[in-house]
Every structure is written in structure tokens, then in C-alpha cells.
Amino acid sequence: MPAHVAVIMDGNGRWARARGLPRVAGHRAGAEAVRRTIRAAISHGVRWLTLYAFSAENWRRSPAEVLDLTGLLRHYLKNEIAALAAEGVRLSVIGEPGRFAADIQADLAAAERLTAGNERLNLTIALSYGARAEIVAAARAAAAAAAAGRLDPQQLDEERFGRFLATAAMPDPDLIVRTSGEQRLSNFLLWQAAYSELVFLDVLWPDFAETDFSAALAEYRRRERRFGARPG
Ligand code: FPP
């Protein structure tokens, strides 16, 4: 069983178009798939689930779509957090939450505080997240630590560098799932994905069901993970 599953939720727009619906209908249906996926992760005993909900590049979508996506996030935070907390979910955010409206930032911070003691599922939502920006921020923090005499540059190794990343407290993802048939990482967890198994599913995100989650786990179990070592 993978300890950490990360998901690139893709295909909301295509799902809506195929039905002659506005894109926002796809995002709304996508939010339902988020609920199903959290339940599936809990029932399979997955301890870490990371969802790519909003990329740093998503700000370039039309103002109307950005408003729809941020509105959905606001709605989700106001209506779901109590239930998540009751189910033992610990919520964390990576990315740039500071780019969202003040009330969303406040709700995110409150949700992180409220759920900080939970241990059943560590749910991380990537919001305005970009892996290159995360790595640059980590490099800047490491350089600042070195300049302040708190870090010897000669001592900087992969493990220490990882502590400057937003994901310092999490294990690397064992499995990264992307829906909608696209086969790329799109600036998601580039450092952390070094040895992740990648599973690409043809299902559009709003159709993602518990059976798709199980299928991705089954595919993961068929893979032989070697971390660069020779087969034994
Ligand atoms: C990709 O579909 C999905 C997104 C850009 C955002 C993901 C958002 C959700 C699943 C809903 C809200 C989430 C939360 C946590 C409340 P796309 O629009 O890129 O689809 P397309 O490639 O078919 O156009």
C-alpha cells in the first residue's frame, strides 16, 4: 500500500464540454470527486493524500473561471472542514495561499489549526502551487541560512535541502495519479517525484470513482520499485 498518494485532478473542462455545460459545472462535479477520493483514501488506509487543486499557472485562466474556482474553494472550506475534522483528517496547504482572498486565507489557516491534532489522513491541498517556485524558495531560504551562518554550504545535502521545501514534514509521494489521459507532471512535486510511480488514467476527474482509486493502487502494487538500484 502506498503511504502517500498525490493526484493531479485533470479533465473538469472536458467533462463539462462533453455535456454541453459551462466549465464551472465540471469544477463543481470535480469537488464531488474530491470528497469521494478522500473517503477512498481513508478506507484504503492511505495515510497521506495530496491534491493539486490550483496551480500557480491557473491564475492565467479567464477572470470568470478564476472566480468560479476560488468561489468553489471558499464554499468547500466553509462547508466541509467540520466533517473532515470529525473524520480524523489533518489538512495542510502547500503553495501560495497568500495569493487568495483574505477570507479564504483565514479559513485555510483556521482549518489547519482545527485539524492539526488529527492523524487518520494527512490531506494536503496544493493551492497556487508550482514546484519550480517551491524549489527556488527553498534555495533562497538555504542561501539566507548560509549567509546568516546557520548553515554550512558544504553540509547541504538532499536531506537537508528537503527540509527547506514546503513538503518537509511529509514523505515523498509513492504514487502520483493523473486523470484525463494527459501524461505529464505540469510542475507538480518535481523534487518529491524523483522515485514516484506514475499512473495515468483515462477517466476525467469528475468521473473519478472509488474503483478508479482502487485500480491505481492495484497498478502501483504491480510495479517493482527499485529506487535506482539493480533488481535483486
Ligand atoms: C483540471 O481540470 C482541474 C482544475 C484546474 C482544478 C481542480 C479543481 C477541483 C477538482 C474542484 C475544486 C477543488 C476543491 C479542493 C474544492 P481542467 O479545467 O484543466 O480540465 P480540462 O483540461 O479538461 O479543461
XYZ file of C-alpha atoms and ligand atoms in Angstrom:
256
model
C 0.000 0.000 0.000
C 1.463 3.419 -0.861
C 1.835 5.659 2.184
C 1.457 8.813 0.099
C -0.751 9.219 -2.972
C -0.698 12.522 -4.878
C -3.283 13.343 -7.521
C -3.294 15.694 -10.495
C -7.026 16.233 -10.949
C -7.470 16.920 -14.651
C -10.358 16.928 -17.107
C -13.066 19.040 -15.461
C -13.374 21.290 -18.515
C -13.604 18.379 -20.966
C -16.179 16.644 -18.780
C -18.358 19.790 -18.875
C -17.872 20.355 -22.614
C -18.895 16.790 -23.398
C -22.201 17.543 -21.667
C -22.723 20.995 -23.179
C -22.289 22.526 -19.707
C -20.236 25.537 -18.577
C -16.748 24.768 -17.255
C -17.830 25.605 -13.714
C -20.172 22.603 -13.792
C -17.095 20.436 -14.359
C -15.312 22.025 -11.408
C -18.380 21.508 -9.205
C -18.521 17.848 -10.192
C -14.745 17.774 -9.569
C -15.335 18.895 -5.988
C -17.631 15.854 -5.558
C -14.815 13.656 -6.823
C -12.549 15.233 -4.183
C -14.994 14.092 -1.473
C -15.091 10.553 -2.935
C -11.304 10.422 -3.142
C -10.803 11.462 0.477
C -13.236 8.723 1.544
C -11.455 6.193 -0.671
C -8.045 7.125 0.748
C -9.349 6.718 4.298
C -10.994 3.370 3.568
C -7.810 2.014 1.923
C -5.664 3.154 4.848
C -3.612 5.599 2.776
C -2.007 7.985 5.310
C -1.051 10.874 3.018
C -3.137 12.317 0.189
C -2.037 15.384 -1.753
C -4.374 17.031 -4.259
C -3.329 19.533 -6.929
C -6.344 21.843 -6.651
C -4.971 25.050 -8.170
C -1.667 25.508 -9.966
C 0.351 28.714 -9.975
C -0.430 28.823 -13.719
C -4.202 28.604 -13.109
C -4.248 32.373 -12.354
C -3.882 32.848 -16.116
C -7.334 31.385 -16.799
C -10.176 33.805 -17.542
C -11.134 36.035 -14.601
C -14.567 34.375 -14.594
C -13.077 30.875 -14.265
C -10.625 32.000 -11.552
C -13.619 33.434 -9.693
C -15.500 30.137 -10.105
C -12.552 28.103 -8.819
C -11.838 30.364 -5.855
C -15.577 30.510 -5.099
C -15.717 26.714 -5.038
C -12.712 26.605 -2.726
C -14.392 29.131 -0.394
C -17.607 27.099 -0.411
C -15.688 23.878 0.209
C -13.806 25.337 3.184
C -16.958 26.746 4.784
C -18.966 23.530 4.338
C -16.586 20.582 4.537
C -13.961 21.305 7.142
C -16.037 20.299 10.168
C -16.843 16.941 8.539
C -13.198 16.376 7.571
C -12.085 17.218 11.091
C -14.621 14.751 12.527
C -13.286 12.019 10.241
C -9.767 12.480 11.567
C -8.365 14.361 8.582
C -5.464 16.721 9.109
C -5.466 19.469 6.485
C -2.335 21.263 5.276
C -1.727 23.639 2.404
C 1.304 23.950 0.145
C 1.791 26.653 -2.473
C 0.979 30.312 -2.148
C -2.211 30.600 -0.079
C -1.346 34.280 0.378
C -2.483 34.938 -3.201
C -6.101 34.083 -2.344
C -8.706 36.424 -0.840
C -8.286 37.274 2.841
C -11.329 35.253 3.960
C -10.048 32.131 2.145
C -6.618 32.569 3.762
C -8.281 32.890 7.158
C -10.428 29.784 6.589
C -7.388 27.785 5.428
C -5.388 28.824 8.487
C -8.343 28.016 10.766
C -8.778 24.601 9.119
C -5.077 23.826 9.581
C -5.308 24.793 13.263
C -8.561 22.903 13.855
C -7.272 19.667 12.339
C -3.634 19.857 13.497
C -4.051 17.024 16.000
C -5.679 14.567 13.583
C -3.782 11.528 12.352
C -6.011 9.333 10.215
C -5.338 11.020 6.890
C -2.890 13.820 6.157
C -4.652 15.742 3.402
C -2.530 18.333 1.639
C -4.118 20.727 -0.812
C -1.761 22.354 -3.311
C -3.051 25.882 -3.926
C -1.357 28.310 -6.284
C 1.379 25.689 -6.176
C 4.284 25.389 -8.595
C 7.188 23.026 -7.982
C 9.853 25.260 -9.512
C 8.736 28.196 -7.356
C 8.835 25.891 -4.314
C 12.388 24.784 -5.153
C 13.538 28.378 -5.747
C 12.019 29.452 -2.411
C 13.854 26.587 -0.704
C 17.141 27.579 -2.388
C 16.603 31.172 -1.257
C 15.939 30.049 2.322
C 19.028 27.813 2.310
C 21.157 30.657 0.911
C 19.816 33.010 3.599
C 20.606 30.432 6.298
C 24.136 30.115 4.918
C 24.579 33.893 4.762
C 23.432 34.140 8.398
C 25.963 31.486 9.418
C 23.281 28.950 10.346
C 24.113 26.537 7.509
C 27.482 25.353 6.221
C 27.109 25.142 2.410
C 29.366 22.065 2.438
C 26.852 20.324 4.684
C 23.899 20.973 2.370
C 22.752 17.616 1.033
C 19.467 16.285 -0.370
C 18.034 15.522 3.047
C 18.860 18.956 4.470
C 17.669 20.730 1.333
C 14.372 18.863 1.593
C 13.795 20.487 4.978
C 13.509 23.869 3.255
C 10.723 22.639 0.976
C 7.027 23.120 1.719
C 6.777 19.335 1.982
C 9.450 19.000 4.698
C 7.028 17.259 7.052
C 5.747 14.687 4.519
C 7.116 11.538 2.945
C 7.693 11.731 -0.814
C 4.717 10.507 -2.835
C 4.909 6.790 -3.587
C 2.265 7.123 -6.274
C 1.221 10.061 -8.441
C -2.056 9.661 -10.310
C -3.124 11.942 -13.168
C -6.562 11.713 -14.699
C -7.852 12.649 -18.166
C -5.194 10.814 -20.183
C -2.573 13.592 -20.122
C 0.860 12.209 -19.316
C 2.904 14.962 -17.674
C 3.641 16.360 -14.211
C 2.818 20.014 -15.006
C 5.129 21.491 -12.355
C 3.728 19.289 -9.539
C 6.093 18.000 -6.798
C 9.075 17.806 -9.175
C 11.656 17.306 -6.418
C 9.492 14.883 -4.448
C 8.519 12.810 -7.527
C 12.080 11.583 -8.152
C 11.136 7.953 -7.468
C 7.329 8.102 -7.522
C 5.372 5.613 -9.572
C 3.260 7.464 -12.132
C -0.166 6.175 -13.075
C -2.149 7.877 -15.832
C -5.850 7.116 -16.047
C -8.151 7.836 -18.970
C -11.042 8.842 -16.706
C -11.943 12.556 -16.492
C -11.621 13.904 -12.943
C -15.373 14.456 -12.289
C -15.953 10.761 -13.113
C -13.169 9.582 -10.796
C -14.675 6.905 -8.566
C -13.574 4.683 -5.705
C -12.988 1.928 -8.278
C -10.515 4.180 -10.128
C -8.664 4.823 -6.866
C -8.525 1.059 -6.254
C -7.347 0.480 -9.835
C -4.497 2.976 -9.373
C -3.461 1.234 -6.137
C -3.583 -2.149 -7.893
C -1.372 -0.808 -10.699
C 1.051 0.568 -8.082
C 1.289 -2.848 -6.440
C 2.205 -4.414 -9.800
C 5.168 -2.063 -10.180
C 8.578 -3.105 -8.913
C 10.152 -0.168 -7.106
C 13.934 -0.139 -7.251
C 14.927 3.454 -6.357
C 17.699 3.241 -8.945
C 19.151 0.002 -7.596
C 19.567 -3.175 -9.666
C 16.918 -5.890 -9.476
C 17.900 -8.200 -6.608
C -8.433 20.490 -14.047
O -9.450 20.499 -14.941
C -8.814 20.873 -12.683
C -8.591 22.098 -12.109
C -7.957 23.219 -12.794
C -8.921 22.405 -10.737
C -9.272 21.284 -9.817
C -10.418 21.728 -9.004
C -11.342 20.914 -8.478
C -11.264 19.453 -8.584
C -12.549 21.429 -7.788
C -12.333 22.211 -6.567
C -11.404 21.630 -5.565
C -11.530 21.806 -4.247
C -10.477 21.347 -3.280
C -12.713 22.470 -3.695
P -9.333 21.415 -16.220
O -10.231 22.588 -16.009
O -7.911 21.750 -16.502
O -9.917 20.447 -17.325
P -9.613 20.435 -18.890
O -8.157 20.134 -19.030
O -10.490 19.354 -19.379
O -10.000 21.795 -19.393
